Coordinates of C-alpha atoms in Angstrom, one line a residue:
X67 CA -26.2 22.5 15.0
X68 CA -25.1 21.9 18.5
X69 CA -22.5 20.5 20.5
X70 CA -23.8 17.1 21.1
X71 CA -24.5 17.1 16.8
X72 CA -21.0 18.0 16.5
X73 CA -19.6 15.3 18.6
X74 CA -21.5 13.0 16.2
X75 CA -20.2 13.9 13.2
X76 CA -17.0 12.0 13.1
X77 CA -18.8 8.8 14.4
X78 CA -21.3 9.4 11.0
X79 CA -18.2 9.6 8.7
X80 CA -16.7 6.7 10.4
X81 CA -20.3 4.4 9.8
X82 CA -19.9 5.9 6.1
X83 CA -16.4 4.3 5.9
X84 CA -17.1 1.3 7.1
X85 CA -20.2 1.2 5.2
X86 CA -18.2 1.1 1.6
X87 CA -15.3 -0.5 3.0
X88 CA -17.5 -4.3 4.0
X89 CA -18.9 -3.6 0.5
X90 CA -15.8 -3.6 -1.1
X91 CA -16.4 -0.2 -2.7
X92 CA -13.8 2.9 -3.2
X93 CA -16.4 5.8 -2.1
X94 CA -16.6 8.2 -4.1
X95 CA -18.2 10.5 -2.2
X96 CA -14.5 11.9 -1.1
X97 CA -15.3 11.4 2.8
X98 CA -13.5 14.3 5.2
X99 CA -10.5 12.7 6.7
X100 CA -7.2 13.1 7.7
X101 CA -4.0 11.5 5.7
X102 CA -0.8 11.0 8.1
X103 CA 2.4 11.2 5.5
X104 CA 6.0 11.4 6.4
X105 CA 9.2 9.2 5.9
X106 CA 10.3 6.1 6.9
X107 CA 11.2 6.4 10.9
X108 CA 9.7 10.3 11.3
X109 CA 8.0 8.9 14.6
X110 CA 4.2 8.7 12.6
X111 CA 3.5 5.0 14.9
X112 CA 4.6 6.8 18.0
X113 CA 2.5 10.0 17.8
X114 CA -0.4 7.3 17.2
X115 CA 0.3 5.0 20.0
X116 CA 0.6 8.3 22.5
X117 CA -3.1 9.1 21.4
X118 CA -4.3 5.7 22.5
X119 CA -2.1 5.5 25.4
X120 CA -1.4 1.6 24.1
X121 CA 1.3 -0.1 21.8
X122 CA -0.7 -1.4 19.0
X123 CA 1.4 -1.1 15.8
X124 CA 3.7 -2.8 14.2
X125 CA 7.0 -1.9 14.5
X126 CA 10.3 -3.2 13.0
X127 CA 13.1 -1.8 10.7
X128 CA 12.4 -0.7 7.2
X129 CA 8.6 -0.2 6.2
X130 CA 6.4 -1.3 8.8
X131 CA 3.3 0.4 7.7
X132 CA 2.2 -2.0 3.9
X133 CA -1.3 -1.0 4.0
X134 CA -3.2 2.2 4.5
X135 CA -4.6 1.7 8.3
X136 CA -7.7 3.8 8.8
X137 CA -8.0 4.3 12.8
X138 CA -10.8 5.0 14.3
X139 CA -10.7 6.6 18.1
X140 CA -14.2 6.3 19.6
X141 CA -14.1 8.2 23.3
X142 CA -15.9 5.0 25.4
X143 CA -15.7 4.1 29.0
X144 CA -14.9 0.9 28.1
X145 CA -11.7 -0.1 26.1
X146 CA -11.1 -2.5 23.4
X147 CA -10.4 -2.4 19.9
X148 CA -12.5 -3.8 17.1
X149 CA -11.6 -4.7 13.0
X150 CA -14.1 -4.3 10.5
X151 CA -12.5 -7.6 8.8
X152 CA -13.5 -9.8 12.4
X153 CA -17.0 -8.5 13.2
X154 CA -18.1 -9.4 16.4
X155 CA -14.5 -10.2 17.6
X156 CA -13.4 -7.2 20.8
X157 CA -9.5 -7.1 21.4
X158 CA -8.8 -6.4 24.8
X159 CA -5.4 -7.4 24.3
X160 CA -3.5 -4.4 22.4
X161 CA -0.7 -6.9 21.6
X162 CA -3.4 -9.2 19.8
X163 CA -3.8 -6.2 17.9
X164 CA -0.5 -5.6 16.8
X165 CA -0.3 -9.3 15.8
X166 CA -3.4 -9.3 13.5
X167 CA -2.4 -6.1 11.8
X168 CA 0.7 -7.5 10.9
X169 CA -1.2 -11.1 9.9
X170 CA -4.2 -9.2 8.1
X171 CA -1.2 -7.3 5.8
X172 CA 0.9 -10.5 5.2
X173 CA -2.3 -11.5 4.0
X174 CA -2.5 -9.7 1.2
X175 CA 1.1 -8.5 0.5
X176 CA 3.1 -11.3 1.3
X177 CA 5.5 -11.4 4.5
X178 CA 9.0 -9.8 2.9
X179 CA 7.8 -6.2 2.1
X180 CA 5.1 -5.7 0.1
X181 CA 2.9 -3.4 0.3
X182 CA -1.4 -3.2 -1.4
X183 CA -3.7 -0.2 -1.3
X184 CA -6.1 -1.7 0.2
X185 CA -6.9 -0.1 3.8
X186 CA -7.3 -2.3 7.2
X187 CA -10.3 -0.9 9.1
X188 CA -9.7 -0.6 13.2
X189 CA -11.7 0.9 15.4
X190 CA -10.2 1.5 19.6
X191 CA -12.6 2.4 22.1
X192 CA -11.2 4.2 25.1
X193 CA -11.2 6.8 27.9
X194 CA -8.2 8.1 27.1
X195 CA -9.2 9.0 23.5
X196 CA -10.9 12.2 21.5
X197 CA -13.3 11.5 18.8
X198 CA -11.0 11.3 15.8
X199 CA -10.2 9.3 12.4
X200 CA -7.0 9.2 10.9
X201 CA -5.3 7.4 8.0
X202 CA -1.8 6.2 8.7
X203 CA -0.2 5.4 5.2
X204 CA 3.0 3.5 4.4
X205 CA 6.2 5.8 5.1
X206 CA 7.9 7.0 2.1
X207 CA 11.2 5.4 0.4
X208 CA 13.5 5.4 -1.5
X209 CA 15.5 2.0 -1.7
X210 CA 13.3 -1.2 -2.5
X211 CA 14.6 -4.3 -0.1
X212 CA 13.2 -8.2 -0.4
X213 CA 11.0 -8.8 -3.2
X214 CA 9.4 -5.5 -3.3
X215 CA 9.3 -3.9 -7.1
X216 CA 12.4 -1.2 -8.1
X217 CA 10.0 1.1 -8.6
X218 CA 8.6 1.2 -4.7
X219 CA 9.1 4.5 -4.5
X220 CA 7.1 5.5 -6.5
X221 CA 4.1 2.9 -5.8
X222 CA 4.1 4.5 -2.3
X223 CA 3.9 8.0 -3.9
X224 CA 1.2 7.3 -6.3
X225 CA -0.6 5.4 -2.7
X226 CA -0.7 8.8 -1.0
X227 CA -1.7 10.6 -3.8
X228 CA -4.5 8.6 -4.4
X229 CA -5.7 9.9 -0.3
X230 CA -3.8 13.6 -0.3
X231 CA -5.1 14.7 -3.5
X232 CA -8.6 15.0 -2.7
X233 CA -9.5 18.6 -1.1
X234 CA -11.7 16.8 1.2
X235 CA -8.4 15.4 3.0
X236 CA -6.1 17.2 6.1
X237 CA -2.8 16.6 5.4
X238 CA -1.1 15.5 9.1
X239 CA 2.5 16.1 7.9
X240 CA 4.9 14.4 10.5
X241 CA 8.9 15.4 10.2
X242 CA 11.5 14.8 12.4
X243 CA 13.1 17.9 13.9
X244 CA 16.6 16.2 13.7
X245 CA 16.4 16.7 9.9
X246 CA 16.5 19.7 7.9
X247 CA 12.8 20.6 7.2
X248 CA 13.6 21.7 3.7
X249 CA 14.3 18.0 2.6
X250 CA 11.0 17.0 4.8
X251 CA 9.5 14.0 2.6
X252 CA 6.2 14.6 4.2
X253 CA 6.2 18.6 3.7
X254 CA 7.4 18.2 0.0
X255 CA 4.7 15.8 -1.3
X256 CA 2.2 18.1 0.7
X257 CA 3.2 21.2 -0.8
X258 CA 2.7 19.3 -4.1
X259 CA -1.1 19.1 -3.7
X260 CA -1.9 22.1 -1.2
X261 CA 0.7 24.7 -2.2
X262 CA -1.2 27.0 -0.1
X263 CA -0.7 25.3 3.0
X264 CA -4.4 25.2 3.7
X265 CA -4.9 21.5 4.0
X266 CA -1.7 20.8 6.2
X267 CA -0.9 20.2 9.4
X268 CA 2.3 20.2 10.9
X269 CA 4.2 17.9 13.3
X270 CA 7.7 18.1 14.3
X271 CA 8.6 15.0 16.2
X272 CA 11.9 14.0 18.1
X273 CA 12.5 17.5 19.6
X274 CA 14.7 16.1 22.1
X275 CA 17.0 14.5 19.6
X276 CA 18.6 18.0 18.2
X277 CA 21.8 19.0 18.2
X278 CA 23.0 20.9 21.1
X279 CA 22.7 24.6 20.9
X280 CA 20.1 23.6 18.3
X281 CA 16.0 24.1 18.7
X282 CA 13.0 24.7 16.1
X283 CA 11.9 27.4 17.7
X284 CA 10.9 29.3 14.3
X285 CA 9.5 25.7 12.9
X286 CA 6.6 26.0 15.3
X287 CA 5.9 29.5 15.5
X288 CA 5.4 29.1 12.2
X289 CA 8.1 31.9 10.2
X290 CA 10.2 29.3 8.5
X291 CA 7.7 27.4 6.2
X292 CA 4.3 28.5 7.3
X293 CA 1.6 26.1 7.2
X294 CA -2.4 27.7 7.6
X295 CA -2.9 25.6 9.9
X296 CA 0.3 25.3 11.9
X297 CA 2.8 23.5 13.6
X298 CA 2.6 21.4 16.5
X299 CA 5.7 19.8 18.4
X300 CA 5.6 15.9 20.4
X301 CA 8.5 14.0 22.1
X302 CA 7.9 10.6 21.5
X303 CA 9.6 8.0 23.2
X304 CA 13.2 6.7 21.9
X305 CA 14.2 3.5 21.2
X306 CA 14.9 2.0 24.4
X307 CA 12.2 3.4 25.8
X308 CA 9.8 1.1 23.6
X309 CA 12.4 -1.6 24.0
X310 CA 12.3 -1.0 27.7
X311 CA 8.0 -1.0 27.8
X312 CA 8.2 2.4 29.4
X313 CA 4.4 3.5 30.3
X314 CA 3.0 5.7 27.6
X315 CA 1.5 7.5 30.7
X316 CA 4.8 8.1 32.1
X317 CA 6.3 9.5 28.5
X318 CA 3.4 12.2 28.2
X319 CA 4.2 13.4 31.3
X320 CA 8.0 13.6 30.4
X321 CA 7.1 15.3 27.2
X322 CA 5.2 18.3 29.3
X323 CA 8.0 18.3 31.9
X324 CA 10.4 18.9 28.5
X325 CA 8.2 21.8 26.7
X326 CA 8.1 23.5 30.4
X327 CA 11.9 23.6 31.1
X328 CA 13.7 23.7 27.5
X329 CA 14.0 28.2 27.4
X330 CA 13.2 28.0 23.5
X331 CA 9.4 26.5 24.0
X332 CA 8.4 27.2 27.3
X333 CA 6.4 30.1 26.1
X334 CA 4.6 27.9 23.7
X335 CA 4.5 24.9 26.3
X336 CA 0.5 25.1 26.4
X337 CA 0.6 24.9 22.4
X338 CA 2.8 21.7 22.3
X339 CA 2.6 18.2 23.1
X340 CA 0.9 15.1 22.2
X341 CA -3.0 15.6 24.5
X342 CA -3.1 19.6 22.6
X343 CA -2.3 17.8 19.1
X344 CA -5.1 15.3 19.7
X345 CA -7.4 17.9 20.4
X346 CA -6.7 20.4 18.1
X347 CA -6.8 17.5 15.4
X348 CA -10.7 16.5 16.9
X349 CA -11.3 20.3 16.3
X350 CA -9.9 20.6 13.1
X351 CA -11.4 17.5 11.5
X352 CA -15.2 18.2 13.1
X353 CA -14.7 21.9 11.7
X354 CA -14.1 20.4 8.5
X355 CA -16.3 18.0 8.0
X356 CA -18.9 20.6 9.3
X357 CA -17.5 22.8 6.0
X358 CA -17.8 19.9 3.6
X359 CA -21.0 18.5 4.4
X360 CA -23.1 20.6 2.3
X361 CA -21.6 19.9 -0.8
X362 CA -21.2 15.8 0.9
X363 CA -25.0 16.1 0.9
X364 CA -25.8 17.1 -1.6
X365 CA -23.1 14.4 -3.8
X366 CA -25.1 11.9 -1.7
X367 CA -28.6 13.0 -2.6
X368 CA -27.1 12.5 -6.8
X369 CA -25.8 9.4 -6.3
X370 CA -28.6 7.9 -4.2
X371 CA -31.4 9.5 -7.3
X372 CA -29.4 8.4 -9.7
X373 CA -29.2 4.6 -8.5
X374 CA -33.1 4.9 -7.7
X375 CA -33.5 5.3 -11.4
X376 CA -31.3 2.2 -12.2
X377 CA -33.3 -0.1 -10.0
X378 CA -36.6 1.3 -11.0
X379 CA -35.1 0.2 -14.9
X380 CA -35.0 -3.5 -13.4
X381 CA -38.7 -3.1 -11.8
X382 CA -39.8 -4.9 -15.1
X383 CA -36.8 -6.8 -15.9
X384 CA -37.1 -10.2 -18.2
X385 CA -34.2 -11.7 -18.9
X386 CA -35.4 -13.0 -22.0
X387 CA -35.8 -9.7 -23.6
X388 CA -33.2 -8.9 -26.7
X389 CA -32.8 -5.4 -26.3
X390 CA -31.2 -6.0 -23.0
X391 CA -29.0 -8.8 -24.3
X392 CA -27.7 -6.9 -26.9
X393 CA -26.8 -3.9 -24.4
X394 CA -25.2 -5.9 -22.3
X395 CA -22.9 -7.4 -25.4
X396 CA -22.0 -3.8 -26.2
X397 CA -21.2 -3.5 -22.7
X398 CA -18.9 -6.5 -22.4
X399 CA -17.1 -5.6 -26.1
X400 CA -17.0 -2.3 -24.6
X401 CA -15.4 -3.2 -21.8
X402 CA -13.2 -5.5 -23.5
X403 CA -11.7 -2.6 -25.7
X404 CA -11.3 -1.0 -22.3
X405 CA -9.3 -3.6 -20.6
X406 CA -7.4 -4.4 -23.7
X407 CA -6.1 -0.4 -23.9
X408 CA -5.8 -1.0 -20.7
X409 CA -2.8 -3.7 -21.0
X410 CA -1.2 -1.8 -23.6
X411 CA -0.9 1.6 -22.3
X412 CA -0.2 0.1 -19.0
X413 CA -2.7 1.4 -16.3
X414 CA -4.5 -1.5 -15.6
X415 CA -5.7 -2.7 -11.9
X416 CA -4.2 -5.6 -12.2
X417 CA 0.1 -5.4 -12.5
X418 CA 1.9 -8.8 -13.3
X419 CA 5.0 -8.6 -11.2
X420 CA 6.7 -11.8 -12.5
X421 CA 6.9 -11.1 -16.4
X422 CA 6.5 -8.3 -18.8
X423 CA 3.4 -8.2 -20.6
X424 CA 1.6 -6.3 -23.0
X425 CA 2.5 -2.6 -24.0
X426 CA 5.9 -3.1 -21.8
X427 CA 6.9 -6.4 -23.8
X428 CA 6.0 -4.9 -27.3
X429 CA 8.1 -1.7 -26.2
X430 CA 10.9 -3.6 -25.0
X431 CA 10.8 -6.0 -28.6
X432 CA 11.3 -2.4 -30.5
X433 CA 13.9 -1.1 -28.0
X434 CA 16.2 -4.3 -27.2
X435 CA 14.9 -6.7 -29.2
X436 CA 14.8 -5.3 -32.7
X437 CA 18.4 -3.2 -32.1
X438 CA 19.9 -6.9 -31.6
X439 CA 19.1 -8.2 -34.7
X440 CA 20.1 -5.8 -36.3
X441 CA 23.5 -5.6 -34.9
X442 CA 23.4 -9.3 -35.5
X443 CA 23.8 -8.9 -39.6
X444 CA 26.7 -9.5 -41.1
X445 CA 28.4 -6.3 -43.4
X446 CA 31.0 -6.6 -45.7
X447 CA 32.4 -3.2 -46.6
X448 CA 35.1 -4.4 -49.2
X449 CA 32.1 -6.0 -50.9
X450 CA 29.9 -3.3 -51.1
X451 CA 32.4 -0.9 -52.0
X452 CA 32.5 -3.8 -55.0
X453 CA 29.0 -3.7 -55.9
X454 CA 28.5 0.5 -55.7
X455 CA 31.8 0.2 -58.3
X456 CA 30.3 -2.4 -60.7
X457 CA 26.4 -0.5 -60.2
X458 CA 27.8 2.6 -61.4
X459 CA 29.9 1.1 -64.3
X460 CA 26.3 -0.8 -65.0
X461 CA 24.4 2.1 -65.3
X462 CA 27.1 4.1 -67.8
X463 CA 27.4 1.0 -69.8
X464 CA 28.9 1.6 -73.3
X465 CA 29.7 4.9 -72.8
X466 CA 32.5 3.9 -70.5
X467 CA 34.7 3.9 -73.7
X468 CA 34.3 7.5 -74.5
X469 CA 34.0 8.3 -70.8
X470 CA 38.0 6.7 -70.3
X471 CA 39.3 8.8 -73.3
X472 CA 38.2 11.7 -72.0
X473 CA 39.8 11.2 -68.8
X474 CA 42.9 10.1 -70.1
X475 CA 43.3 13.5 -72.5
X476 CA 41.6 16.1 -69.7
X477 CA 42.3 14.6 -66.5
X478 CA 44.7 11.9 -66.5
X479 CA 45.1 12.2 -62.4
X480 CA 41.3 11.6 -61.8
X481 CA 40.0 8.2 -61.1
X482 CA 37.9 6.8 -63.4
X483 CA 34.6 6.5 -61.4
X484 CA 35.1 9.9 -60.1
X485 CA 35.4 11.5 -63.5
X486 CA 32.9 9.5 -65.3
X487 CA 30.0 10.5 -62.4
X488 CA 31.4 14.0 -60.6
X489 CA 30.4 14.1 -57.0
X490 CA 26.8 12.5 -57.1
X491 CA 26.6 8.6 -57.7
X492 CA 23.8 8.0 -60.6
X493 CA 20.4 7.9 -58.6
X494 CA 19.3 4.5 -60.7
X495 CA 22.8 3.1 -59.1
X496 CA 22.4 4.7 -55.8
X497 CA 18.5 3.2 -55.7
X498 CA 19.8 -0.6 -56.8
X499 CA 22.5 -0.6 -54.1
X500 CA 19.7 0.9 -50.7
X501 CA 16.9 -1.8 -52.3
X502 CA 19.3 -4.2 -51.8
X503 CA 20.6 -3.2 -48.3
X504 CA 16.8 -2.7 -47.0
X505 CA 15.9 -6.4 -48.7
X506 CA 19.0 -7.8 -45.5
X507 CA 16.2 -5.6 -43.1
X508 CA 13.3 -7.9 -44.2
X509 CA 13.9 -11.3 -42.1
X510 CA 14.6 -9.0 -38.6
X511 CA 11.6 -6.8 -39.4
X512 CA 9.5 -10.2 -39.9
X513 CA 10.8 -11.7 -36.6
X514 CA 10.0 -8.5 -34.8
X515 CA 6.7 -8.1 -35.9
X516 CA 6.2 -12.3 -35.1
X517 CA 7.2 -11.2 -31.4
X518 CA 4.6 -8.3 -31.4
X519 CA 1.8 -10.5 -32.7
X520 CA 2.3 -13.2 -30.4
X521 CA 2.2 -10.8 -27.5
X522 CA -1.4 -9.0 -29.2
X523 CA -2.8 -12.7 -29.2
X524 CA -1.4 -13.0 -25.4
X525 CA -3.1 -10.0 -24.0
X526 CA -6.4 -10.7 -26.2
X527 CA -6.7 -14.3 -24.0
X528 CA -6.0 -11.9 -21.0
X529 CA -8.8 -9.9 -21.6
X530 CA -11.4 -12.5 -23.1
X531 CA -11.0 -14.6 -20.4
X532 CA -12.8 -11.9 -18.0
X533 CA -15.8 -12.2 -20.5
X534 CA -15.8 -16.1 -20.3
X535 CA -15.5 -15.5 -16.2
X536 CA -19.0 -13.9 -16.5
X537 CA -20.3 -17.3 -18.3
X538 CA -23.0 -14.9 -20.3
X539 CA -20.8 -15.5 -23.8
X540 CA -20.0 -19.4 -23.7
X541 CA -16.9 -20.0 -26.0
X542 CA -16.7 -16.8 -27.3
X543 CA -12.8 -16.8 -25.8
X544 CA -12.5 -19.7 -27.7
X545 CA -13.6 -18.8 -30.7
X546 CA -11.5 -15.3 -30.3
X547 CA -8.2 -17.4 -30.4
X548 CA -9.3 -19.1 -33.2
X549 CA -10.0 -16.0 -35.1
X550 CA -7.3 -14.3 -33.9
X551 CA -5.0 -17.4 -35.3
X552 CA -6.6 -17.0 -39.3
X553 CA -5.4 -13.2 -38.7
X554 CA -1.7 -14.4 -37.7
X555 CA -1.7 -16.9 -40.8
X556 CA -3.6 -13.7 -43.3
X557 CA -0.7 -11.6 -41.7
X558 CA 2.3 -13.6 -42.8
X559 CA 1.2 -14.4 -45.7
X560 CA 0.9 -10.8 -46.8
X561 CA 4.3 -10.1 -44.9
X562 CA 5.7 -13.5 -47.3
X563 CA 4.0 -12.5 -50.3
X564 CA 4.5 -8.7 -50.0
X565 CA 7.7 -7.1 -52.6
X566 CA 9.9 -5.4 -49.8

């Protein structure tokens, strides 16, 4: 293959992307990309703005970054930016851009934090640009602000796992060199899934900000925590250099001027810095897609036979014929079964933040609710200490007579009970008394299982409504919930009738 079929692979991926994205498919073809993790503030917008030479993202405190934002850098003489969710629209404005990123992820996550898997396509066409395709996911966190879930943490974990896991993926690492790397956020969840260091790609960021005396000099050549693929060092702008609208331009050149006069990097100067990053990351993701496109191929080639076949099954399709009707029943009941295991082991696609529901209710009416009622029952002591006295007196009967005058001439200093029985009570008295304590468990355990039902009958609406959405089953939700009402009744009246 030559150099001009290199230059087109990335541009071939991209048209893949795009081609499942405006389908609203996942691809599972496991396209060659690169990921860009790291913590919240780490510099990841900056080292993105430098490559375009614009600022185009959002930027604010806390996290900025609620959807995965697939960018797309097409070198062009011309320069615009395009979305795949505005066709035909060109954004020569790059603050138009920033505006409908932030619009397009209000859009689906709401405008006080949220955040959605779901990736915004842009593409930017410019001079200034290399041939490149990156993936800039939310920053990690740790503390959940505005109405975002407690457990945001770990939504944003299981959102980069879902791109980093895959071997097909570079890992663009990005870490602050003002921080210790060994509590890097971006290094640690990328060691979790290429211990080897194979996939990775390092970026220290805010060189300039060290201590002084201070320098990672052993960071980038690589001895501290070496990475296969190395570490590259950028000085973005600060603060109140963004705040100030200080030329991107003018910052690159500052950031060569730094890497030539600091004594700790000038002998790696020509290895550092934002224009060798972008081109080592254009080589590193054409070499790799070059490596995975065999095995791409030949994925393709199965999938594209396989849904030949399936069409060529509807070639003589009549919708009158019963086989397929009852297929596609078993489907749907399948898929019912599915969705309802679904609800109750909790991994559905579909999470209620307002209310608990499903597997989470019925756990919490065993863990909270049935411990209440329980502590909720009244105990006597003094009065069962009163009933085990009269059961075992019960169970000897008339042979308490003979069972007193023996005490009285062996052991007058014994009580009664103790001497009549020893150190055991009678099992028939010690069986009377625990019937009787379990009987007090029956109206809790009744209540409990009432809750549990009602939330089975809840999530069985959930999931028949999805068949009744396809309108190939008319009424068959309805006549579920009356079904699933004759069960409730059957069930109480065995709990009613049932000896406990």
């Amino acid at each position: 293959m030559g150099n001009r079929g290199m230059e087109d692979l990335i541009p071939l991926i991209n048209k893949l992307q795009d081609a499942f994205s405006s389908i609203g498919q996942t691809c599972n073809l496991d396209l060659p990309q690169i990921a860009v993790v790291g913590g919240q503030s780490a510099g990841k917008s900056s080292v993105l703005e430098n490559f375009v030479g614009r600022d185009f993202l959002p930027r604010g405190s806390g996290i900025v970054t609620r959807r995965p934002l697939i960018l797309q850098l097409v070198n062009s003489k011309a320069e615009y930016a395009e979305f795949l969710h505005c066709k035909g629209r060109k954004f020569v404005d790059f603050d138009e851009v920033r505006l409908e990123i932030e619009a397009e992820t209000d859009r689906l996550t709401g405008t006080n934090k949220g955040i959605s898997p779901i990736p915004i396509n842009l593409r930017v066409y410019s001079p200034n640009v290399l041939n490149l395709t990156l993936i800039d996911l939310p920053g990690m966190t740790k503390v959940a602000v505005g109405d975002q879930p407690h457990d945001i943490e770990h939504q944003i974990r299981d959102m980069l796992m879902q791109f980093i896991t895959k071997e097909s993926c570079l890992i663009l690492a990005v870490t602050p060199a003002n921080t210790d790397l060994a509590n890097s956020d971006a290094l640690k969840i990328a060691k979790e899934v290429d211990p080897q260091g194979l996939r990775t790609i390092g970026v220290i960021t805010k060189l300039d900000l060290m201590d002084e005396g201070t320098d990672a000099r052993d960071i980038l050549e690589n001895k501290l925590l070496p990475l296969r693929r190395g570490y590259i060092g950028v000085v973005n702008r600060s603060q109140k250099d963004i705040d100030g609208k200080k030329d991107i331009r003018a910052a690159l050149a500052a950031e060569r001027k730094f890497f030539l006069s600091h004594p700790a990097y000038r002998h790696i100067a020509e290895r550092m810095g934002t224009p060798h990053l972008q081109k080592t990351l254009n080589q590193q993701l054409t070499n790799h897609i070059r490596d995975t496109l065999p095995g791409l191929r030949s994925k393709l080639q199965s999938q594209l036979l396989s849904l030949e076949k399936e069409v060529d099954e509807y070639k003589n399709f009549r919708p009158d014929d019963p086989t397929r009707k009852t297929k596609a029943l078993l489907q749907m009941v399948q898929q019912f079964g599915v969705d309802f295991e679904k609800c109750i082991e909790g991994s559905g696609d579909q999470v209620d933040t307002s209310n608990l529901s499903g597997g989470a209710k019925i756990n919490r009416i065993f863990h909270e609710r049935f411990p209440f009622e329980l502590v909720k029952m009244e105990f006597d002591e003094k009065e069962l200490r009163k009933e085990i006295s009269y059961a075992i007196k019960n169970i000897h009967g008339v042979r308490q007579v003979e069972t007193e005058r023996r005490r009285i001439t062996c052991s007058p200093h014994l009580p009664f009970a103790v001497f009549m029985t020893g150190l055991f009570t009678p099992d028939l008295a010690f069986e009377a008394i625990v019937k009787k304590q379990i009987i007090k468990l029956k109206e809790p355990c009744l209540k409990c299982i009432d809750l549990v039902i009602q939330e089975l009958i809840n999530t069985v609406r959930q999931c028949t409504n999805k068949v009744s959405l396809h309108g190939l089953l008319p009424g068959c939700h309805t006549r579920t919930y009356t079904e699933t009402g004759k069960l409730q009744s059957c069930q109480w009246a065995l709990y009613v009738k049932q000896p406990f």
